[in-house]
CSV table of C-alpha atoms in Angstrom, one decimal:
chain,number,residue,atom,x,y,z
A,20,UNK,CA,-48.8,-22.0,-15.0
A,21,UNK,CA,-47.3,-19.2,-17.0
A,22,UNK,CA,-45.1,-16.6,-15.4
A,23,UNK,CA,-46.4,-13.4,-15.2
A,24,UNK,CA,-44.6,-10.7,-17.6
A,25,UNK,CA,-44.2,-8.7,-13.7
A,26,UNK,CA,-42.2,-11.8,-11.9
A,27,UNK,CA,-40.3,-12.3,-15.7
A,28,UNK,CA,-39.0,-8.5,-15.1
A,29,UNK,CA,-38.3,-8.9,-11.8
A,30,UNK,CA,-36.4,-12.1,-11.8
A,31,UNK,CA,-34.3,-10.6,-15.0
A,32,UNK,CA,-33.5,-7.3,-12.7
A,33,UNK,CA,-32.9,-9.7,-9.9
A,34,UNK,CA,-30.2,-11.3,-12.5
A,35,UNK,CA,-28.8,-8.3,-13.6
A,36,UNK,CA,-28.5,-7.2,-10.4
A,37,UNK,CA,-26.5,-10.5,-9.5
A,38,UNK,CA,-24.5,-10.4,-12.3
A,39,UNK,CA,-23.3,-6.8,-11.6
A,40,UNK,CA,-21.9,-7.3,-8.3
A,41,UNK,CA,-18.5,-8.9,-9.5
A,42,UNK,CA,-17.8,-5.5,-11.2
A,43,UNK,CA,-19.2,-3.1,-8.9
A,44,UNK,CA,-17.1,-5.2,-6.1
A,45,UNK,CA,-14.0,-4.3,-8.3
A,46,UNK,CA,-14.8,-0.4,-8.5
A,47,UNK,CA,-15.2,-0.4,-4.3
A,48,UNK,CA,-11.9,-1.8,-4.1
A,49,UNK,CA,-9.8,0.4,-6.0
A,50,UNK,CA,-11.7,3.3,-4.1
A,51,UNK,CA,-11.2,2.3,-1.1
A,52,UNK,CA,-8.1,1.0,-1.9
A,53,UNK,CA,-6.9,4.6,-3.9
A,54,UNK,CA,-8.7,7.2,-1.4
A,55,UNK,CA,-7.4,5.7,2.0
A,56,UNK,CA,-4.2,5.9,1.4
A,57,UNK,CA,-2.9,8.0,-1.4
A,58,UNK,CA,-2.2,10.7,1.2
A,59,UNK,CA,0.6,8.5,2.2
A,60,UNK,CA,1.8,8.3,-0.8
A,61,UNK,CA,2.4,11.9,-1.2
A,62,UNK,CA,3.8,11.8,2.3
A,63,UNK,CA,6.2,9.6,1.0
A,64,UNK,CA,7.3,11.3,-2.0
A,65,UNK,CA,7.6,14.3,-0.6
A,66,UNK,CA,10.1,13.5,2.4
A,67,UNK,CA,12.1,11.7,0.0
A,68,UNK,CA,12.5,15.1,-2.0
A,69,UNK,CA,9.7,15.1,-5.0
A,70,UNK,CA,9.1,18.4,-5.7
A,71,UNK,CA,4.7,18.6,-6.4
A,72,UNK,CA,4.9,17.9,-10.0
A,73,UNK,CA,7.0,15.1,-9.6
A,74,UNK,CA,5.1,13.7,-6.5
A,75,UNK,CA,2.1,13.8,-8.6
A,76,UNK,CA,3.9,12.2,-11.4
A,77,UNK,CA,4.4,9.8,-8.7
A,78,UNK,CA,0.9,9.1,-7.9
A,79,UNK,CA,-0.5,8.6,-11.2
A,80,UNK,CA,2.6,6.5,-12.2
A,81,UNK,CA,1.5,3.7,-9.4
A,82,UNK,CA,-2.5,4.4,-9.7
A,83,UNK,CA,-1.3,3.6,-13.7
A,84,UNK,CA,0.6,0.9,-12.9
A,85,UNK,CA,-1.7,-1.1,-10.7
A,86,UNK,CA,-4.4,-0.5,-12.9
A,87,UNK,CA,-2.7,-2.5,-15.7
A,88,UNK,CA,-0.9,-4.7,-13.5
A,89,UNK,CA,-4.4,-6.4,-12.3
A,90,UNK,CA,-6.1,-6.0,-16.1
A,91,UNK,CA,-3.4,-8.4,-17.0
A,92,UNK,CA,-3.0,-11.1,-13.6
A,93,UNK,CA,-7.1,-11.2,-13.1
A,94,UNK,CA,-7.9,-11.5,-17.0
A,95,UNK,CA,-4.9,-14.5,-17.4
A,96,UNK,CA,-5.2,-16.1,-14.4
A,97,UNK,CA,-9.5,-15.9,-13.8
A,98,UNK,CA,-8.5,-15.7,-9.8
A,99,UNK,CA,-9.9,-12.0,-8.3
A,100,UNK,CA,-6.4,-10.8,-7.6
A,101,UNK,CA,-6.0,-7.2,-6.6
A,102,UNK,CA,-2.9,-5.1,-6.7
A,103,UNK,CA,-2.4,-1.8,-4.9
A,104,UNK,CA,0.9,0.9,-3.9
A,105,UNK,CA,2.5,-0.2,-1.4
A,106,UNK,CA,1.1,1.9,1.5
A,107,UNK,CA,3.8,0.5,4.0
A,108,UNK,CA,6.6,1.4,1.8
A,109,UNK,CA,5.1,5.0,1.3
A,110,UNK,CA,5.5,5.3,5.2
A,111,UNK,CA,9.1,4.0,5.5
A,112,UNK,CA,10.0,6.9,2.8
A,113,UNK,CA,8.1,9.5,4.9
A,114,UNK,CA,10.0,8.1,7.8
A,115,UNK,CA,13.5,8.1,5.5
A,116,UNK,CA,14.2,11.5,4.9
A,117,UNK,CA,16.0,12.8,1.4
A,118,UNK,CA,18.6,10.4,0.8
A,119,UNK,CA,21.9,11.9,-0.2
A,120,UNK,CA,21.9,12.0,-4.0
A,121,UNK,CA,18.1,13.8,-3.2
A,122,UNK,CA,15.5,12.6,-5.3
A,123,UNK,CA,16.8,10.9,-8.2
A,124,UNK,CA,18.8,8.5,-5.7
A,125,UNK,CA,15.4,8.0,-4.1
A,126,UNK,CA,13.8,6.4,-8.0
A,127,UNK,CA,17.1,4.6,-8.2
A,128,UNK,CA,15.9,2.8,-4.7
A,129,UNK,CA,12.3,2.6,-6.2
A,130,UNK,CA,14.0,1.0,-9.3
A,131,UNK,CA,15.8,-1.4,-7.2
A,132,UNK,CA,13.2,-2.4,-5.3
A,133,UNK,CA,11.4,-3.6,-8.1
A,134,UNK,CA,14.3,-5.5,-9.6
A,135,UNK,CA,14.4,-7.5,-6.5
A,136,UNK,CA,10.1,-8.1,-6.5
A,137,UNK,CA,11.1,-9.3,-10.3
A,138,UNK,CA,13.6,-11.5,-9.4
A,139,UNK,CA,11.7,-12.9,-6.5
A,140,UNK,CA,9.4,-14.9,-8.9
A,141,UNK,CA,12.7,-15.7,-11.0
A,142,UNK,CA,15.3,-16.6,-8.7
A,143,UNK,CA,14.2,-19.7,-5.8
A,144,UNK,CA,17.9,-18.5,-3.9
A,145,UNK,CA,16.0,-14.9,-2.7
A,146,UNK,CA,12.6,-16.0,-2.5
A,147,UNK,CA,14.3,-18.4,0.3
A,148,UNK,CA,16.5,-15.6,1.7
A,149,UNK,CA,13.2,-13.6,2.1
A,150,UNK,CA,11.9,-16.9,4.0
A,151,UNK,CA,14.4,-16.5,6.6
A,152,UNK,CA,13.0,-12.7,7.9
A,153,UNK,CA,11.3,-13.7,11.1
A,154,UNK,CA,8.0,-11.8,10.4
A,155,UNK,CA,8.1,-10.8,14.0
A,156,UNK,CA,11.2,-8.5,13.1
A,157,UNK,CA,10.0,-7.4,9.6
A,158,UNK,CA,6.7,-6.2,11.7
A,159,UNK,CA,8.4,-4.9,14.2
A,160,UNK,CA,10.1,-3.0,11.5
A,161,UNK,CA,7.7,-1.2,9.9
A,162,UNK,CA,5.7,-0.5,13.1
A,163,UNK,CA,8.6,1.5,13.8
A,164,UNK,CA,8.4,3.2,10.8
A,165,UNK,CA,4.8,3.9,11.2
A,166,UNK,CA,4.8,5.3,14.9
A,167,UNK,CA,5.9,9.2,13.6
A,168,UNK,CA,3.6,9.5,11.2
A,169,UNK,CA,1.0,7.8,13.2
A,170,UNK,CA,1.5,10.6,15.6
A,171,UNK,CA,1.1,13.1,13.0
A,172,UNK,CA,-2.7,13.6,13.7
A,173,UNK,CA,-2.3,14.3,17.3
A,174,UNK,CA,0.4,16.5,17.1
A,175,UNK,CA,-1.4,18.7,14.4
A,176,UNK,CA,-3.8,18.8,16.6
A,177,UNK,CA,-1.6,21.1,18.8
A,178,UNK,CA,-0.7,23.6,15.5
A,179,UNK,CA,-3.7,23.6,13.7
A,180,UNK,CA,-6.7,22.0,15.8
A,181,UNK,CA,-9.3,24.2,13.7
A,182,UNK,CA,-8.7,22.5,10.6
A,183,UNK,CA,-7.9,19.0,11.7
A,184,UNK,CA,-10.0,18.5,14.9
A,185,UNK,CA,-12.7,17.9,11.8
A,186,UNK,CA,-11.3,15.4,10.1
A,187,UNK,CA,-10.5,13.3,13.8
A,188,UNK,CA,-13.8,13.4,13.9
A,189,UNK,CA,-15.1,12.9,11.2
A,190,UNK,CA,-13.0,9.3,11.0
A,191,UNK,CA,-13.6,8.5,14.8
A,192,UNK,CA,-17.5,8.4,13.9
A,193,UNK,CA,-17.2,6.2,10.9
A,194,UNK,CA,-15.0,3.7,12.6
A,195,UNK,CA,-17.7,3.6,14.8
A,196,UNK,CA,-20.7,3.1,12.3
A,197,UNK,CA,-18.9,2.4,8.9
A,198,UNK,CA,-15.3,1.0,9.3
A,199,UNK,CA,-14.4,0.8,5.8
A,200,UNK,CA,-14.9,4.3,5.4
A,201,UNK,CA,-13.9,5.7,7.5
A,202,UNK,CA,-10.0,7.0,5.9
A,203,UNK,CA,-12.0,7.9,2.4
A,204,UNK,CA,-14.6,9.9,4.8
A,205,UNK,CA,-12.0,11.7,7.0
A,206,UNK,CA,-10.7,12.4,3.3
A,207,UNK,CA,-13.6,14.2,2.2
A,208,UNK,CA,-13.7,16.3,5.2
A,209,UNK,CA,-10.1,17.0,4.6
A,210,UNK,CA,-10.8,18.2,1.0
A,211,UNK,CA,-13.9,20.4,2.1
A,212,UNK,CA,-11.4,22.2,4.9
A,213,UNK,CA,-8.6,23.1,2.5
A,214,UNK,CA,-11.0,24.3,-0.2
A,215,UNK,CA,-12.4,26.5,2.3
A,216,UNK,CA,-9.5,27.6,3.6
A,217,UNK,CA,-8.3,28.5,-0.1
A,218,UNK,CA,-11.6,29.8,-1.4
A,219,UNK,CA,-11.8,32.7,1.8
A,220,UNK,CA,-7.9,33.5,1.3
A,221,UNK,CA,-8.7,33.7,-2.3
A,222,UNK,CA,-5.8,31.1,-3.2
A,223,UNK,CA,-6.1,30.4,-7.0
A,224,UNK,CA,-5.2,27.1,-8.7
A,225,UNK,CA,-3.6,26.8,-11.9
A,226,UNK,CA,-5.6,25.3,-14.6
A,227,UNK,CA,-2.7,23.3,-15.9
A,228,UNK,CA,-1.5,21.4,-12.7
A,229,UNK,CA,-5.4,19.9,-12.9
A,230,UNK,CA,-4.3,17.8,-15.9
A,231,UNK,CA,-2.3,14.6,-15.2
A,232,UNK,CA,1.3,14.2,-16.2
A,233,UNK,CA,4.3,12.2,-16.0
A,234,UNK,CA,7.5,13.8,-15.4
A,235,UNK,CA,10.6,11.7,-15.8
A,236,UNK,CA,13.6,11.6,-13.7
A,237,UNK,CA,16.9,9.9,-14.5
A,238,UNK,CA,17.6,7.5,-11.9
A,239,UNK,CA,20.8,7.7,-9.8
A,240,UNK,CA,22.2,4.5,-7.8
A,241,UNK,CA,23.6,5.3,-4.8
A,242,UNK,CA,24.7,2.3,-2.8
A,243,UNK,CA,22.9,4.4,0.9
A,244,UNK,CA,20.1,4.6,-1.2
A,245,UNK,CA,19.9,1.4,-2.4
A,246,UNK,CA,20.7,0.0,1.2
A,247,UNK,CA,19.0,2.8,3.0
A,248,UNK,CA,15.8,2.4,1.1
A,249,UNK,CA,15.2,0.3,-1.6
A,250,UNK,CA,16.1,-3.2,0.4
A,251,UNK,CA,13.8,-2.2,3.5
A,252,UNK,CA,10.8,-1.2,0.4
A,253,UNK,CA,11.3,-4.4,-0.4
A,254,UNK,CA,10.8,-6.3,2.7
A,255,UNK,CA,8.4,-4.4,4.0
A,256,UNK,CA,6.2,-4.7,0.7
A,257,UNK,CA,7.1,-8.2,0.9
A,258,UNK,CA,6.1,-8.7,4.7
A,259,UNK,CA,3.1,-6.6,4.8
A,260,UNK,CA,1.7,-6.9,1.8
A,261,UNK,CA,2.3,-9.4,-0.6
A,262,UNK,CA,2.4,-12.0,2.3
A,263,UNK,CA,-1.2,-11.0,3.8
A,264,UNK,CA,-2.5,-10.7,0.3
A,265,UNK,CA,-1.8,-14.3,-1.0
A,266,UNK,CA,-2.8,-15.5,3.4
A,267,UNK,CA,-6.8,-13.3,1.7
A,268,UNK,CA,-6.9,-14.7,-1.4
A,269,UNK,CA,-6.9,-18.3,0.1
A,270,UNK,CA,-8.9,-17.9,3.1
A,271,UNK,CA,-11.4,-17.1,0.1
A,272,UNK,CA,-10.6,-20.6,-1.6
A,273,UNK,CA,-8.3,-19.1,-4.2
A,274,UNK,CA,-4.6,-19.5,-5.4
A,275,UNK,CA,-2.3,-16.7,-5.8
A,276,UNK,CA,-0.6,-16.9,-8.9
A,277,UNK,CA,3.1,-16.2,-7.4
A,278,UNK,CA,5.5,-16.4,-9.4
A,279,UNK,CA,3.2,-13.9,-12.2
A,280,UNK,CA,2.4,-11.9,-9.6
A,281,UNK,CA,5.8,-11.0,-8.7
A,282,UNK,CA,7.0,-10.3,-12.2
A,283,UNK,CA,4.0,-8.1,-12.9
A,284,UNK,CA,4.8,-6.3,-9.7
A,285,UNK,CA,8.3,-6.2,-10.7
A,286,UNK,CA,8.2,-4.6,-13.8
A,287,UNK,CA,5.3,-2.2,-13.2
A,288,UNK,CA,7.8,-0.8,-9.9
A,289,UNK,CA,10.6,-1.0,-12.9
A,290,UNK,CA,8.3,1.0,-15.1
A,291,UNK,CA,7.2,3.3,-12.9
A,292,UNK,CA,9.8,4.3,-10.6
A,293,UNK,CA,11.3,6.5,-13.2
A,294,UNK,CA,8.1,8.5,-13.4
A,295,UNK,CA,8.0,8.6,-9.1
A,296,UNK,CA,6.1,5.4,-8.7
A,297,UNK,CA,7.5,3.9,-5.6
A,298,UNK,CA,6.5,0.5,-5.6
A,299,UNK,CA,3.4,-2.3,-6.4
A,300,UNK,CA,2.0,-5.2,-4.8
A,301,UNK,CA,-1.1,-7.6,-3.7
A,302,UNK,CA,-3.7,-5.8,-2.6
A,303,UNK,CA,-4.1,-6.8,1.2
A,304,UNK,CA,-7.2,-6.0,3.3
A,305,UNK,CA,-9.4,-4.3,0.0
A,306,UNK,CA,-8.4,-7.8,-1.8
A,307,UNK,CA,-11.3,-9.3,0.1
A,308,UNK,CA,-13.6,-6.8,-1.2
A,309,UNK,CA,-12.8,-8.8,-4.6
A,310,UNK,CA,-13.0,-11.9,-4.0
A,311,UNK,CA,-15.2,-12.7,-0.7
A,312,UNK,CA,-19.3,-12.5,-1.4
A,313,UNK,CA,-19.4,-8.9,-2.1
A,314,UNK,CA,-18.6,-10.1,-5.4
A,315,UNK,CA,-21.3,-12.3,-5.6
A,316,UNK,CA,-22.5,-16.0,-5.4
A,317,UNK,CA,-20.6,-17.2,-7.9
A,318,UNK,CA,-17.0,-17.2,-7.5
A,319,UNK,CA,-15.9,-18.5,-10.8
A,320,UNK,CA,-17.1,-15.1,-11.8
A,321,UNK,CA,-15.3,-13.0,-9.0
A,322,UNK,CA,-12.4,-12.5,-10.8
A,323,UNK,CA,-14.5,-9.9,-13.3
A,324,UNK,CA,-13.8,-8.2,-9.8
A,325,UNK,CA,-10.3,-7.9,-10.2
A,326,UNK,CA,-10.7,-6.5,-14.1
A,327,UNK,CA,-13.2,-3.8,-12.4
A,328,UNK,CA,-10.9,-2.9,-9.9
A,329,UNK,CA,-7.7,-2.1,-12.8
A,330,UNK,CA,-10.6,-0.1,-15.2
A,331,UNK,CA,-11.5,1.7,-12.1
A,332,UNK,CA,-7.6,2.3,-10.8
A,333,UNK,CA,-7.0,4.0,-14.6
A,334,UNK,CA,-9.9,5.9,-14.4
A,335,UNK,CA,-8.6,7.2,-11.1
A,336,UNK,CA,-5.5,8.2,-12.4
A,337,UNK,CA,-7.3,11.3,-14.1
A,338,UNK,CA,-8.3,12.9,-11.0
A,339,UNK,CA,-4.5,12.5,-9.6
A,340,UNK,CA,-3.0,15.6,-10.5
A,341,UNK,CA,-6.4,17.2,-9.3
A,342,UNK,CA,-5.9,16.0,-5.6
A,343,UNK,CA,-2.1,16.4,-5.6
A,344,UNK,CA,-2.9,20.4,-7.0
A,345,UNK,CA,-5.4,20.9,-3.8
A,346,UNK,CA,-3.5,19.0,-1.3
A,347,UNK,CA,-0.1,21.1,-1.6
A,348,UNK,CA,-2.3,23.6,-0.7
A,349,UNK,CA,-3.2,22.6,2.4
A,350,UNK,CA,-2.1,24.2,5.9
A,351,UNK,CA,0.9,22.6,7.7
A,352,UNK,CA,0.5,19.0,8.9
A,353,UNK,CA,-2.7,18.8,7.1
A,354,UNK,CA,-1.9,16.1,4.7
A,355,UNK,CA,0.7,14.2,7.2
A,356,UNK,CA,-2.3,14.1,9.4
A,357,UNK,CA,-4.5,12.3,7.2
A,358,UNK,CA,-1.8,10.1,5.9
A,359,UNK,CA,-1.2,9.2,10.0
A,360,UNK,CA,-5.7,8.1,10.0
A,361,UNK,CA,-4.8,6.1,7.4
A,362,UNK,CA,-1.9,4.4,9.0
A,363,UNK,CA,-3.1,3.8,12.5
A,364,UNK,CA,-4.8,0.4,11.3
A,365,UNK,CA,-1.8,-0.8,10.0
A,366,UNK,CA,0.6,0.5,12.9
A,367,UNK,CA,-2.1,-1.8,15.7
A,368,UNK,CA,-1.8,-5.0,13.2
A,369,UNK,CA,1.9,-4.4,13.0
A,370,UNK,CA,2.7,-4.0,16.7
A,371,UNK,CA,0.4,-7.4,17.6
A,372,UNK,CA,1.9,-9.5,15.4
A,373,UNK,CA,5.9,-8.2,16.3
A,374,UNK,CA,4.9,-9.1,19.8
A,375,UNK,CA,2.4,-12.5,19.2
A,376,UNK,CA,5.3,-14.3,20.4
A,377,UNK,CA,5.6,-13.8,24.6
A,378,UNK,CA,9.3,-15.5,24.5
A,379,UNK,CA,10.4,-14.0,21.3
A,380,UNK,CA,9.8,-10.5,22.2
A,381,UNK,CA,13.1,-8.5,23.1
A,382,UNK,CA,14.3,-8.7,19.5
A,383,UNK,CA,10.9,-7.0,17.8
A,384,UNK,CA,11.4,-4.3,20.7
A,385,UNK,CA,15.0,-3.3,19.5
A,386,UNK,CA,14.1,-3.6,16.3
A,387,UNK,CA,10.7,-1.2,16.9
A,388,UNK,CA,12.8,1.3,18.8
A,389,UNK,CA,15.5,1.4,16.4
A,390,UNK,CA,13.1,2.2,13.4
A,391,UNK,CA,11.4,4.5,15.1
A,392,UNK,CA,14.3,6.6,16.8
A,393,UNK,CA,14.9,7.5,13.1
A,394,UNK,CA,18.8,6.8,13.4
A,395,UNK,CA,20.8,7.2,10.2
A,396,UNK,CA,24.2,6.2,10.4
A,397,UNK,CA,26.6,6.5,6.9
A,398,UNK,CA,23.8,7.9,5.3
A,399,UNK,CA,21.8,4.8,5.7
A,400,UNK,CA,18.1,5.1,7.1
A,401,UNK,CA,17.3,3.5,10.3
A,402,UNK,CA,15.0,1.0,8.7
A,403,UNK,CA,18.2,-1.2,7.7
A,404,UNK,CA,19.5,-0.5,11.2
A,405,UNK,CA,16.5,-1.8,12.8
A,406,UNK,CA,16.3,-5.0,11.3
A,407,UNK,CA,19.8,-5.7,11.2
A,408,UNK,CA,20.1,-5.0,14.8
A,409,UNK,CA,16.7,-7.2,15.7
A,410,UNK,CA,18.5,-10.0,13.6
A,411,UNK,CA,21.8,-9.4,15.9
A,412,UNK,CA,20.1,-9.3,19.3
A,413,UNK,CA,17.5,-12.2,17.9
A,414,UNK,CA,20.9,-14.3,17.4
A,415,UNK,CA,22.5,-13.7,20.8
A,416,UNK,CA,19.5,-14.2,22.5
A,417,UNK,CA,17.5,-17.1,20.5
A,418,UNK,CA,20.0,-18.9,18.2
A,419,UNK,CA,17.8,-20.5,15.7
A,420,UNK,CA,16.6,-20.1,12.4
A,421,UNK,CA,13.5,-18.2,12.5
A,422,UNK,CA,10.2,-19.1,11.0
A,423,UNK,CA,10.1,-17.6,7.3
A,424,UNK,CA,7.2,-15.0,5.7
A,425,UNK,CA,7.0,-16.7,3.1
A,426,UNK,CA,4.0,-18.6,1.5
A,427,UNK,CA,3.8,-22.0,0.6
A,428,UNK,CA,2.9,-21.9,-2.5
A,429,UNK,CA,5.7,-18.8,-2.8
A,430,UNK,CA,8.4,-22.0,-1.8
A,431,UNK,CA,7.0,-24.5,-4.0
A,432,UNK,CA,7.5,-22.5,-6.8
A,433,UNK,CA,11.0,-21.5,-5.4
């Protein structure tokens, strides 16, 4: 019997439908992925001495950046691989300070860092060095790290409670009845306050900071810098993202290309650090939005999800200037309040797995208090202090190699 021309147009909508879901998966990712957490970002640049034009330089030199980044590793490789900033790294620079040399020390660190996610794919010898972080220390690390601007929130709380007692909120009830959005809703609120706030004190916004730009600074090595910042970017980038984003990608059935990954990584954090861009990676928790059944049935065809995601990052990139114009704006511990929202998922998963271990446990807490007393000693940052010390006490105490981050696949190819 002959198929009515009504079931034909509904099984071709039903098709359609189907075969739009790879893409549509993509453009979730990069806005979940860009709105929850490029208040960090800003955070970050800022403390390390980016004046607004060059923090927003900053921004759209990383949106850019990932945005090509996964064009080119999910169109070669057909695997749904997702990149993103690195959100952890953004906090350790909020948690840094201006390093002496000010900011163009701080893009030689961001250049650095990238030379050594380049050279992770190139050279086995540091890929195997990387191995030999305990993860227990490197979480410990950044938990540190996190705690101050976790607290951020809370404390604004006690300066300005009219403006961000909203956005608490606001992100309290969408934990509760939509977890994924809740940082991109408590966003939203934040936007709606500071226009507000700007539109009944009559604050006007020039036209020309709307329109995105790249500024350029020279880069300046400075060996505190380098030490002080870019080797802790790097292992924190490593350790909380790059890890946990190949550990997605298979629990979905799918192989990280490594050792492409980490040169594309590499030299989009070379490329953009002299524009502000801080630093690249794997995508991490948004990288199952790619490639787990939101993208559809079929997942020889999730990887269009990936080529979505790097369209929708560029197009993203427009509207950076835009937010970084509004957000300078806002009151005092506005934006280091939303970037703390953000953070406080990160800061729980960081603490557990520092202290998963019940007899390896002193060594994460030295290493969690030292990051987050915010010691700097020779002009170097108290992230290096932290782990060095955890790796110190971890030795007196323990004396044994501990187990590496690294992946599997990450040592084969080493």
């Amino acid at each position: 019997m002959p198929k009515s021309p009504a079931s034909t147009t509904a099984a071709k909508a039903g098709a359609i439908r189907t075969d739009s879901r790879p893409a549509v998966a993509g453009i979730v990712t990069a806005l979940v992925g860009f709105t929850s957490s490029f208040a960090v970002v800003l955070a970050g640049l800022k403390a390390v001495g980016a004046d607004p034009a060059q923090a927003a330089s900053g921004l759209l030199a990383v949106t850019l950046t990932v945005g090509l980044g996964v064009l080119v590793l999910a169109w070669r490789s057909r695997v749904p691989v997702t990149l993103a900033w690195s959100t952890p790294g953004a906090a350790l620079l909020a948690a840094s300070g201006v390093p002496d040399g000010g900011w163009p020390a701080a893009v030689g660190a961001f250049l650095g860092a990238g030379v050594l996610l380049a050279m992770t794919g190139l050279v086995p010898a540091l890929g195997r060095l990387m191995a030999r972080i305990p993860s227990s220390l490197a979480q410990a690390m950044l938990a540190g790290i996190l705690l101050q601007l976790c607290l951020a929130p809370f404390k604004a709380l006690g300066t300005v409670p009219v403006f961000v007692a909203p956005v608490i909120l606001c992100w309290l009830l969408m934990m509760k009845f939509a977890p994924r959005w809740a940082v991109p809703g408590a966003l939203l609120v934040a936007l709606a306050v500071i226009g507000t706030t700007l539109a009944s004190a009559g604050t006007p916004v020039a036209p020309a900071t709307l329109l995105p730009a790249l500024a350029w600074t020279t880069p300046v090595f400075s060996l505190q810098a380098m030490v002080g910042i870019a080797v802790p970017l790097f292992v924190v980038t490593m350790a909380s993202q790059n890890i946990p984003g190949v550990a997605v990608l298979r629990s979905f059935g799918y192989e990280t290309p490594w050792r492409p990954t980490m040169l594309v990584t590499g030299v989009g954090t070379v490329a953009g650090a002299p524009f502000g861009g801080h630093a690249i990676n794997l995508a991490a928790l948004s990288a199952a939005l790619a490639a787990g059944e939101e993208a559809g049935g079929d997942r020889s065809r999730r990887w269009i999800a990936g080529v979505s995601s790097g369209l929708a990052y560029l197009v993203l990139a427009a509207f950076s200037a835009a937010l970084v114009s509004v957000v300078s704006k806002a009151p005092a511990g506005m934006l280091e309040a939303v970037a703390g929202l953000a953070l406080l998922g990160t800061l729980a998963s960081a603490v557990s797995a520092a202290l998963a271990d019940p007899e390896d446990r002193i060594a994460p807490a030295v290493t969690f208090l030292m990051a987050a007393s915010g010691l700097a000693f020779a002009g170097i940052g108290s992230a290096f202090w932290a782990l060095l010390a955890g790796l110190v006490v971890r030795l007196a105490l323990r004396p044994r190699t501990g187990k590496g981050t690294m992946p599997a696949e990450a040592k084969k190819s080493a």
